[in-house]
PDB file of C-alpha atoms (C1' of nucleotides) in Angstrom:
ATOM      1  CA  UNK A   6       0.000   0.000   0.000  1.00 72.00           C
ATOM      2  CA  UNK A   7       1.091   3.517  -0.707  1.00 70.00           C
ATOM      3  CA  UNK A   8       0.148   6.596   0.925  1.00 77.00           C
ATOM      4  CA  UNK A   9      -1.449   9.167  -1.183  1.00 88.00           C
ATOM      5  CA  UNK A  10       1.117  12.404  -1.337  1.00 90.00           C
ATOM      6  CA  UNK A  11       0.872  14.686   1.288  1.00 95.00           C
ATOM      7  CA  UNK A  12      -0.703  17.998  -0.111  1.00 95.00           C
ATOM      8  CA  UNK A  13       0.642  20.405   2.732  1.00 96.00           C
ATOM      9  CA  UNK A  14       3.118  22.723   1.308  1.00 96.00           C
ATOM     10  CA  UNK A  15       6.781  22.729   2.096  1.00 97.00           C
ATOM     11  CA  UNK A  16       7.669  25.348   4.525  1.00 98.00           C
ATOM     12  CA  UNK A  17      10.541  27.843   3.278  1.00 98.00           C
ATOM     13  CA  UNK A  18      13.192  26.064   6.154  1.00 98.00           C
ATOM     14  CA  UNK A  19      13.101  23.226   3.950  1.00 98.00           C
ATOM     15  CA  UNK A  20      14.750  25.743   1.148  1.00 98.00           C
ATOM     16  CA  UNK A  21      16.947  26.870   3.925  1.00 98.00           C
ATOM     17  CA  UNK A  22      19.669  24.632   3.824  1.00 98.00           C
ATOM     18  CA  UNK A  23      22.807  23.881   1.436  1.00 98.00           C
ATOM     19  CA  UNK A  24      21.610  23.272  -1.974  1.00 98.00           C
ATOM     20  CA  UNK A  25      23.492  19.897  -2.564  1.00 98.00           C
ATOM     21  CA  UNK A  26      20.813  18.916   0.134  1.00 98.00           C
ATOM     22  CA  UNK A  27      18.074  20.685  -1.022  1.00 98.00           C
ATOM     23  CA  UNK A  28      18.701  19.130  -4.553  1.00 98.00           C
ATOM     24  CA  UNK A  29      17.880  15.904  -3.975  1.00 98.00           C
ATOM     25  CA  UNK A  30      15.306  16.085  -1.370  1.00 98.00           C
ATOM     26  CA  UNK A  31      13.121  18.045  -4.060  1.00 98.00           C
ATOM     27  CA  UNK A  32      12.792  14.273  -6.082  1.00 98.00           C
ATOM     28  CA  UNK A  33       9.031  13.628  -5.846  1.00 98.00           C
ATOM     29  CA  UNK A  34       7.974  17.319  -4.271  1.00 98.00           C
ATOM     30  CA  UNK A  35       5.137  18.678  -5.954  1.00 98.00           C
ATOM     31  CA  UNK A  36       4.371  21.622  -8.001  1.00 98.00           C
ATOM     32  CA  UNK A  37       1.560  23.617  -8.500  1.00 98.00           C
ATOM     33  CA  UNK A  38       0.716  25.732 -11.313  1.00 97.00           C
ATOM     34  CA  UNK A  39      -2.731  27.728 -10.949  1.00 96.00           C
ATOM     35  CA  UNK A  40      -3.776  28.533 -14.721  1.00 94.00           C
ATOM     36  CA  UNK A  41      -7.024  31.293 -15.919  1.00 93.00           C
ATOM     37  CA  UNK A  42      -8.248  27.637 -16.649  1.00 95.00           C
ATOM     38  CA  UNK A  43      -7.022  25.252 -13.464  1.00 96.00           C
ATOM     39  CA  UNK A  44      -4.122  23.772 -12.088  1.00 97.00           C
ATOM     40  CA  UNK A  45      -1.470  21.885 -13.307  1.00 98.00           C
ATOM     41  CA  UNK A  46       0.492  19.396 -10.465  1.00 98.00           C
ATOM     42  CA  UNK A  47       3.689  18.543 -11.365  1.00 98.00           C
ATOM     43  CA  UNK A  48       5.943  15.599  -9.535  1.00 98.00           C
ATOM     44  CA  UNK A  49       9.182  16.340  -9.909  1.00 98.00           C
ATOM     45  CA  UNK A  50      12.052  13.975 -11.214  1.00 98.00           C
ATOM     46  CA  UNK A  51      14.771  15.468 -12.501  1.00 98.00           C
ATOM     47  CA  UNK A  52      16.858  18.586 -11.183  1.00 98.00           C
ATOM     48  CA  UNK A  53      20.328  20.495 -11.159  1.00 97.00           C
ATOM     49  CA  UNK A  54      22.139  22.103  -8.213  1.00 97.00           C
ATOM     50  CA  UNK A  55      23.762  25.359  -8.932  1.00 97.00           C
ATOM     51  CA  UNK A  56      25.928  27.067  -5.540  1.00 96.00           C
ATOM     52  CA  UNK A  57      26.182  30.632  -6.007  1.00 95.00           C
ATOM     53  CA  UNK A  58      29.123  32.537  -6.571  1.00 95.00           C
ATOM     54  CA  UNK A  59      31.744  29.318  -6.135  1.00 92.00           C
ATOM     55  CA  UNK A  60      30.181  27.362  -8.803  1.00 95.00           C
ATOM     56  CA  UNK A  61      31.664  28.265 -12.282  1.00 93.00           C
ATOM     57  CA  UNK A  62      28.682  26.511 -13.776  1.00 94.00           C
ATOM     58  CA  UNK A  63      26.355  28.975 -11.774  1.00 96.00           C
ATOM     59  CA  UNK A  64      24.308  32.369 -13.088  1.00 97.00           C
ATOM     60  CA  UNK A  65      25.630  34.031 -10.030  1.00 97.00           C
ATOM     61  CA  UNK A  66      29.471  32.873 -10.344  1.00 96.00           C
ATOM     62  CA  UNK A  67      30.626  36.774 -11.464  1.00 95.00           C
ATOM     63  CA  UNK A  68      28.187  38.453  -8.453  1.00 96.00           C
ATOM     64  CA  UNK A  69      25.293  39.782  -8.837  1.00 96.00           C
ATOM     65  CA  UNK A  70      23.582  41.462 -11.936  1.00 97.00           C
ATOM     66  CA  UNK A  71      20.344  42.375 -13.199  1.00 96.00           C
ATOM     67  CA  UNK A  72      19.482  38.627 -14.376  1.00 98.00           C
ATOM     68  CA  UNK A  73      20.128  36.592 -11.271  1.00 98.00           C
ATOM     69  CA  UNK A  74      19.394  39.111  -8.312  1.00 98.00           C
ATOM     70  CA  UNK A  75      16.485  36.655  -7.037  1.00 98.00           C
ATOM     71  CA  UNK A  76      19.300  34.115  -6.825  1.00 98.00           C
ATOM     72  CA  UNK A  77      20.549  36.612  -3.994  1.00 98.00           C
ATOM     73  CA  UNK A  78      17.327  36.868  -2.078  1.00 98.00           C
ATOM     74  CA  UNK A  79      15.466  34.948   0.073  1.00 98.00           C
ATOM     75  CA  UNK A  80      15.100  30.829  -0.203  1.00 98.00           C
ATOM     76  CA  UNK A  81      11.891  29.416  -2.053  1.00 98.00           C
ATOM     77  CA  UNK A  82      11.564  32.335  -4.353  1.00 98.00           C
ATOM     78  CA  UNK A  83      11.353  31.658  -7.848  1.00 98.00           C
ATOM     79  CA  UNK A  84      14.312  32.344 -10.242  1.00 98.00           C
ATOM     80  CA  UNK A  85      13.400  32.757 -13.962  1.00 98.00           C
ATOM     81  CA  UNK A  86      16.373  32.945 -16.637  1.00 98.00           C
ATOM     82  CA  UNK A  87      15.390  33.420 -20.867  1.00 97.00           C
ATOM     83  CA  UNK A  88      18.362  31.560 -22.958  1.00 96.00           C
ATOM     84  CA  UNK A  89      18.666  30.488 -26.245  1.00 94.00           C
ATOM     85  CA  UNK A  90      16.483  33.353 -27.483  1.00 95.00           C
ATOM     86  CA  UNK A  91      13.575  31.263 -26.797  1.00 96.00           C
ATOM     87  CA  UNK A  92      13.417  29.542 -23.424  1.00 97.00           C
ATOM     88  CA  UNK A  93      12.414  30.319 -20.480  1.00 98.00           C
ATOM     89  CA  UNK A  94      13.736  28.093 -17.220  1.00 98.00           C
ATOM     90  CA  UNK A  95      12.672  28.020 -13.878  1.00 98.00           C
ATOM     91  CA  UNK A  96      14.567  27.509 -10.311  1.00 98.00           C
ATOM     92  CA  UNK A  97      13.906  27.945  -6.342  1.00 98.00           C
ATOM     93  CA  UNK A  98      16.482  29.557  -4.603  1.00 98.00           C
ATOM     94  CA  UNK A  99      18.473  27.606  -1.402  1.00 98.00           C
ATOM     95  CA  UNK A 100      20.589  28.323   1.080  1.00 98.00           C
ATOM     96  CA  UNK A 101      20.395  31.996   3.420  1.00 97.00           C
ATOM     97  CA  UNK A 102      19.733  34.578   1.970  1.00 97.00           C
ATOM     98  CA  UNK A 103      22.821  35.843  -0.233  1.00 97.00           C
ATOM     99  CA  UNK A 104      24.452  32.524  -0.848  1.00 97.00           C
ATOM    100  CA  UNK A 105      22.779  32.519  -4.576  1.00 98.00           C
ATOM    101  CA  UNK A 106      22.581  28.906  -4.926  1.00 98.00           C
ATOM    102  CA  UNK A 107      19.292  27.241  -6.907  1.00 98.00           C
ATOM    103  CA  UNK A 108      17.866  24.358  -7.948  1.00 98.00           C
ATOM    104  CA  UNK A 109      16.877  24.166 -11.590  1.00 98.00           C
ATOM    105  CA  UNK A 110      13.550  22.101 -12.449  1.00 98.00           C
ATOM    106  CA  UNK A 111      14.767  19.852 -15.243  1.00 98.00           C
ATOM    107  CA  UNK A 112      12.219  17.672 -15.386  1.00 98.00           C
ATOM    108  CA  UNK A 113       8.955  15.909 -14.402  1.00 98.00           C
ATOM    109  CA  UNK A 114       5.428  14.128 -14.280  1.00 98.00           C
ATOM    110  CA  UNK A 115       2.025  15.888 -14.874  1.00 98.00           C
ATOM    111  CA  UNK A 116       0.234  14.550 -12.229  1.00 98.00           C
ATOM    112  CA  UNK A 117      -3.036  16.477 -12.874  1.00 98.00           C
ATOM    113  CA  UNK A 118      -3.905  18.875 -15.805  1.00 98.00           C
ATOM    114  CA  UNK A 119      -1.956  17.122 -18.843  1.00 98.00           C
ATOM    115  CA  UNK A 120      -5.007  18.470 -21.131  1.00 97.00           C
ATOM    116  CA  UNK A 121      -3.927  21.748 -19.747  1.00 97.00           C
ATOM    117  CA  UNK A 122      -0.436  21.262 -20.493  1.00 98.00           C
ATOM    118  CA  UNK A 123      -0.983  20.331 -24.045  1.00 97.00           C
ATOM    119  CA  UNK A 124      -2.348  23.001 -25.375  1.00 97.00           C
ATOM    120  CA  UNK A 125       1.050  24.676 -25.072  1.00 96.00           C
ATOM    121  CA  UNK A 126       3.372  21.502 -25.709  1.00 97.00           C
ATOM    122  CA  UNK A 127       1.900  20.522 -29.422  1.00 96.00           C
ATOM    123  CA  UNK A 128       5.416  19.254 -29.999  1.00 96.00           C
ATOM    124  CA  UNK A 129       5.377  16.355 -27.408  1.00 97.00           C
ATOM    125  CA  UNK A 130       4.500  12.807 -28.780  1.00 95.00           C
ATOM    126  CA  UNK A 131       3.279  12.222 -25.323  1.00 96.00           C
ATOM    127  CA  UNK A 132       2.815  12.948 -21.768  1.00 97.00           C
ATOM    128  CA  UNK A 133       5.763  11.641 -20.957  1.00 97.00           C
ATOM    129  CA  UNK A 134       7.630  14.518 -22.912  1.00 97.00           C
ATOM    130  CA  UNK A 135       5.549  17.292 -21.594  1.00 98.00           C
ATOM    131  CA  UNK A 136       7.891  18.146 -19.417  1.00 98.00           C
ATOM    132  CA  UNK A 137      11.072  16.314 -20.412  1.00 98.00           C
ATOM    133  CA  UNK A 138      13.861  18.976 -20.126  1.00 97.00           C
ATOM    134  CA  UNK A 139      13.884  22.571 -18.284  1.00 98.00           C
ATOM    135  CA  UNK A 140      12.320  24.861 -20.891  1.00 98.00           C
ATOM    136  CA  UNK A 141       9.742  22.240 -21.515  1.00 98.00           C
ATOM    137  CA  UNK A 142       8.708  21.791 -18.269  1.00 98.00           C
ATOM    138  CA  UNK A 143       8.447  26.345 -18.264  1.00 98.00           C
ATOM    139  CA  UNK A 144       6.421  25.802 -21.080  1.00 98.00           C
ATOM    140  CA  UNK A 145       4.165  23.030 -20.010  1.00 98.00           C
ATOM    141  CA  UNK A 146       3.395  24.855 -16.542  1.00 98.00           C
ATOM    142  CA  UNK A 147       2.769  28.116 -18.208  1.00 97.00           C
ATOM    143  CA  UNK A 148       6.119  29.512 -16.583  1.00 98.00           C
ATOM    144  CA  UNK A 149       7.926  32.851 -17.801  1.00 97.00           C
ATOM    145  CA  UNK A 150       9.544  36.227 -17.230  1.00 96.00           C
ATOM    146  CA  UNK A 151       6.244  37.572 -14.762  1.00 97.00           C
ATOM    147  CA  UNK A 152       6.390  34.802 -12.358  1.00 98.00           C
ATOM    148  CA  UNK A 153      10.280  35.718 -11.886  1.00 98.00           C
ATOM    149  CA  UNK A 154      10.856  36.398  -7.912  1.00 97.00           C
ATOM    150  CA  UNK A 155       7.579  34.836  -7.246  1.00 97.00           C
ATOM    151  CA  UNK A 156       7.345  32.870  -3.555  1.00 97.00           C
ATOM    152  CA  UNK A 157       6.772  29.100  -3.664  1.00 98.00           C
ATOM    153  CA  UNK A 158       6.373  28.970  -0.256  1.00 97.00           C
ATOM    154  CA  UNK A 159       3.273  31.851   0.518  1.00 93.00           C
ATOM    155  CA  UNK A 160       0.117  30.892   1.671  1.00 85.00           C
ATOM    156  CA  UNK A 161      -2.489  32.279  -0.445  1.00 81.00           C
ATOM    157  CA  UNK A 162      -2.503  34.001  -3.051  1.00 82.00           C
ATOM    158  CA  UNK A 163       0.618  32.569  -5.294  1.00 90.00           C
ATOM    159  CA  UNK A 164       0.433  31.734  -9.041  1.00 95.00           C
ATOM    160  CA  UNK A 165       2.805  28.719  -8.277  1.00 97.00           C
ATOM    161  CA  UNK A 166       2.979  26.490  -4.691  1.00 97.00           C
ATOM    162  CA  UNK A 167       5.446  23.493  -3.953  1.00 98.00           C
ATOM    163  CA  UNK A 168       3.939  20.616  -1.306  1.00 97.00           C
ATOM    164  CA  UNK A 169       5.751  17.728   0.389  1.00 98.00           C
ATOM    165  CA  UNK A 170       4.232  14.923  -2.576  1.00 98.00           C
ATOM    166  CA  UNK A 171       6.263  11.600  -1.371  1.00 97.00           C
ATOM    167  CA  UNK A 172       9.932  12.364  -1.237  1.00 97.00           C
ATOM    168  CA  UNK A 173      11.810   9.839  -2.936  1.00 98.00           C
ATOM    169  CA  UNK A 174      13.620   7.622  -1.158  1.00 97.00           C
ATOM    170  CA  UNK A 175      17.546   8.012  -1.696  1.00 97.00           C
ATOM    171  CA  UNK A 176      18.287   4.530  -2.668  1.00 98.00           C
ATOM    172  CA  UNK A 177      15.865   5.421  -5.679  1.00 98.00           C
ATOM    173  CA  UNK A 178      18.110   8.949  -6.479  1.00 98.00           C
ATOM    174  CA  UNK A 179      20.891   8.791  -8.987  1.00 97.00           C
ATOM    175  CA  UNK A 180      23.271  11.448  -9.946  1.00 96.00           C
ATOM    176  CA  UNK A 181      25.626  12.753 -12.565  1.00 95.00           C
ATOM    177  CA  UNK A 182      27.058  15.338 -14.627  1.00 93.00           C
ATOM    178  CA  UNK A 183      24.950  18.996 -15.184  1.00 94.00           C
ATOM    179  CA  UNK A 184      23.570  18.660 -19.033  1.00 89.00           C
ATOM    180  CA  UNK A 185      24.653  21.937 -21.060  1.00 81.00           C
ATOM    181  CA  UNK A 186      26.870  23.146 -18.860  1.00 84.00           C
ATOM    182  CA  UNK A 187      29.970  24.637 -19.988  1.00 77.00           C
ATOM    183  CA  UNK A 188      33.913  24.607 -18.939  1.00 75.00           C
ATOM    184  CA  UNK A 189      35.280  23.781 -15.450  1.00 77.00           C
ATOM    185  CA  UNK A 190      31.225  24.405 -14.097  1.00 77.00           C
ATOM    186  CA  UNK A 191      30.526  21.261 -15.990  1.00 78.00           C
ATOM    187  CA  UNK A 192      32.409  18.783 -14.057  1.00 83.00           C
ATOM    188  CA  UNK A 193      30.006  18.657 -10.566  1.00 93.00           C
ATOM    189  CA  UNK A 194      28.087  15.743 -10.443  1.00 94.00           C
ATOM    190  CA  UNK A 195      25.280  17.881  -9.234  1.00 96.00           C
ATOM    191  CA  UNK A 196      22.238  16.801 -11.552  1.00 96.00           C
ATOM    192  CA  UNK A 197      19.978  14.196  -9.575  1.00 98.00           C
ATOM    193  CA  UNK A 198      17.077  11.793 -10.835  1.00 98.00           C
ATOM    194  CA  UNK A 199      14.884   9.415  -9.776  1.00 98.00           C
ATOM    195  CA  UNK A 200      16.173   5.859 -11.288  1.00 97.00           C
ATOM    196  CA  UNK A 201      14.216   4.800 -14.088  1.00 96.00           C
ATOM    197  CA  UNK A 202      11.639   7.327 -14.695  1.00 97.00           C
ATOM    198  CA  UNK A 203      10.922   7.759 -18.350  1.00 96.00           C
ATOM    199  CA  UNK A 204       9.942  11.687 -18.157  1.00 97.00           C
ATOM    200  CA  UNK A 205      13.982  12.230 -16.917  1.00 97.00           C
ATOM    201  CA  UNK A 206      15.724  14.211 -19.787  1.00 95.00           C
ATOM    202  CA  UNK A 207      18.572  12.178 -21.913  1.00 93.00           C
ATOM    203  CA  UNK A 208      21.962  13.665 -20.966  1.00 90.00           C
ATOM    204  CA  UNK A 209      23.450  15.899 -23.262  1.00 88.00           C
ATOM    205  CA  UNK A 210      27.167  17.033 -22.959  1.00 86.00           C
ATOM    206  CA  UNK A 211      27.646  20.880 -23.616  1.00 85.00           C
ATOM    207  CA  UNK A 212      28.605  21.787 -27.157  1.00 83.00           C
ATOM    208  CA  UNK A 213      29.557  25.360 -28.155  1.00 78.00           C
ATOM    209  CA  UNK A 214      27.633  26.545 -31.297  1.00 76.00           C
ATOM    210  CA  UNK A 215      29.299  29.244 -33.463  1.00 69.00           C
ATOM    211  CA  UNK A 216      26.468  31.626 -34.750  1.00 61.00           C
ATOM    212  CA  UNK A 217      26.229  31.751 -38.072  1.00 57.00           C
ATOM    213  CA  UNK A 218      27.278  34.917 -40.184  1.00 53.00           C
TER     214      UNK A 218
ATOM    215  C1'  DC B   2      18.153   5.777 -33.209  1.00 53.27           C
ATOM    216  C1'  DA B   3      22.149   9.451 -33.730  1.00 53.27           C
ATOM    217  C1'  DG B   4      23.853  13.566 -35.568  1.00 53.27           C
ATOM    218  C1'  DC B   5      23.394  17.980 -37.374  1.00 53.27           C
ATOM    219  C1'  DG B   6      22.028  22.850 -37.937  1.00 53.27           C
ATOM    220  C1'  DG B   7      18.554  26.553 -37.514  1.00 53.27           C
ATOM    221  C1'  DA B   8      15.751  29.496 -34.706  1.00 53.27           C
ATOM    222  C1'  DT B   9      15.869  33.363 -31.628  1.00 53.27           C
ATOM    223  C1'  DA B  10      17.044  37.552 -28.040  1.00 53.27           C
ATOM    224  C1'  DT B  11      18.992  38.516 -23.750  1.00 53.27           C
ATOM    225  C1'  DT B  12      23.074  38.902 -21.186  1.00 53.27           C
ATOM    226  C1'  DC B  13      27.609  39.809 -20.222  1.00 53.27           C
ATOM    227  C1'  DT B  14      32.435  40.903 -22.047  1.00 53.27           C
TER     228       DT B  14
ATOM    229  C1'  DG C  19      30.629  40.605 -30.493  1.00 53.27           C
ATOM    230  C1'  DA C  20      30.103  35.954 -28.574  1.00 53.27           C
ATOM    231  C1'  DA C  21      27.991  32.685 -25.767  1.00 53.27           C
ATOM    232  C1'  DT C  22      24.002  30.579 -24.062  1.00 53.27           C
ATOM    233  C1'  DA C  23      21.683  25.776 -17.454  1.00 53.27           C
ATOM    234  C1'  DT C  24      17.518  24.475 -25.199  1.00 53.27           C
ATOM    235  C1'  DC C  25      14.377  22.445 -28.437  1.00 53.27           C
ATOM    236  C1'  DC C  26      12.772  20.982 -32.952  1.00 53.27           C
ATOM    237  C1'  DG C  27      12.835  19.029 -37.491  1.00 53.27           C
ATOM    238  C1'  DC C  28      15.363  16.922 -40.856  1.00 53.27           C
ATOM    239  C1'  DT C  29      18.698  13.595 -42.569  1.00 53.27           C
ATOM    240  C1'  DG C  30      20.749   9.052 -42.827  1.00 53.27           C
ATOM    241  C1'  DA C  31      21.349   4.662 -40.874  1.00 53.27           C
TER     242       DA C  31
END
DNA sequence: CAGCGGATATTCT
DNA sequence: GAATATCCGCTGA
């Protein structure tokens, strides 16, 4: 028998810890999305630790500039980055306030509102590749620029919550390499999954693209 | 399935 | 000016 996930919402302490903790421990948390039209409840299964200004891999690794001042604020805020000229991406923030570490959502499992999800993922084969991979996942929950600095952890009035779910349990967690990261950043071992799970994103080594003239 | 290149704009150097 | 915490569609096996 398996208990049904717990609905209560995580409490911003749980953010409020090192981020190579916080990483994992977010495997199986939920997130909800409230849409004009309902919600969307994501599981998560896939994610990325990024520590602040040590981390060469991280937004916040030359200090602080207009992009990734959320990263400096307070834990269980929502950090939204725009890359490739298309994408948007979505973290929570970790650690006290100032360390600029975050967890980026990579990946995970539409618990409730895939017919919501579609309508903006006309691409995806299936549900499992609604949100398979970081800017899908933004897309799928509706996720850009406006939500940016947003608090997962309110009560009330919050376009996007995260809730306990089941945590998974750590024989069940794997970990490797950060996908798409570039230089020494890309050697940390700092992207966890849950073994097995067919909406985790294929690993993709980073691979400098010269723009065309 | 793997590999490739195009799309696109913000951000930082 | 160059790089980017990406995705999609096409090609060829």
């Amino acid at each position: 028998m398996i208990a049904s996930p717990d609905r209560t919402p995580l409490p911003r302490e749980f953010f409020d810890r090192p981020v190579l903790e916080v990483a994992p421990d977010l495997l199986g948390r939920l997130l909800v999305r409230d849409t004009p039209d309902g919600p969307i409840v994501l599981r998560l299964t896939e994610v990325e630790a990024y520590d602040g200004e040590n981390d060469p891999g991280s937004h916040a690794y030359r200090g602080r500039t207009a992009r990734n001042e959320v990263m400096f604020g307070a834990p269980g805020h929502v950090y939204v980055y725009f890359t490739y000229g298309m994408w948007f991406c979505m973290n929570l923030v970790c650690g006290a306030e100032g360390r600029a570490s975050a967890v980026l959502l990579r990946a995970g499992e539409i618990v409730e509102g895939a017919e919501l999800a579609r309508t903006r993922r006309l691409s995806a084969r299936n549900d499992k590749e609604l949100a398979k991979g970081p800017a899908r996942l933004a897309t799928a929950l509706d996720v850009d620029r406006s939500l940016n600095g947003t608090d997962a952890c309110a009560t009330g009035d919050t376009p996007l919550r995260i809730l306990h779910g089941t945590p998974v349990d750590s024989s069940q967690v794997r970990n490797g390499p950060r996908t798409g990261v570039s230089g020494e950043g890309g050697v940390h071992p700092w992207r966890y999954w849950v073994a097995d799970d067919p909406t985790v994103s294929p690993y993709r080594a980073h691979v400098p693209r010269r723009r065309r003239s």
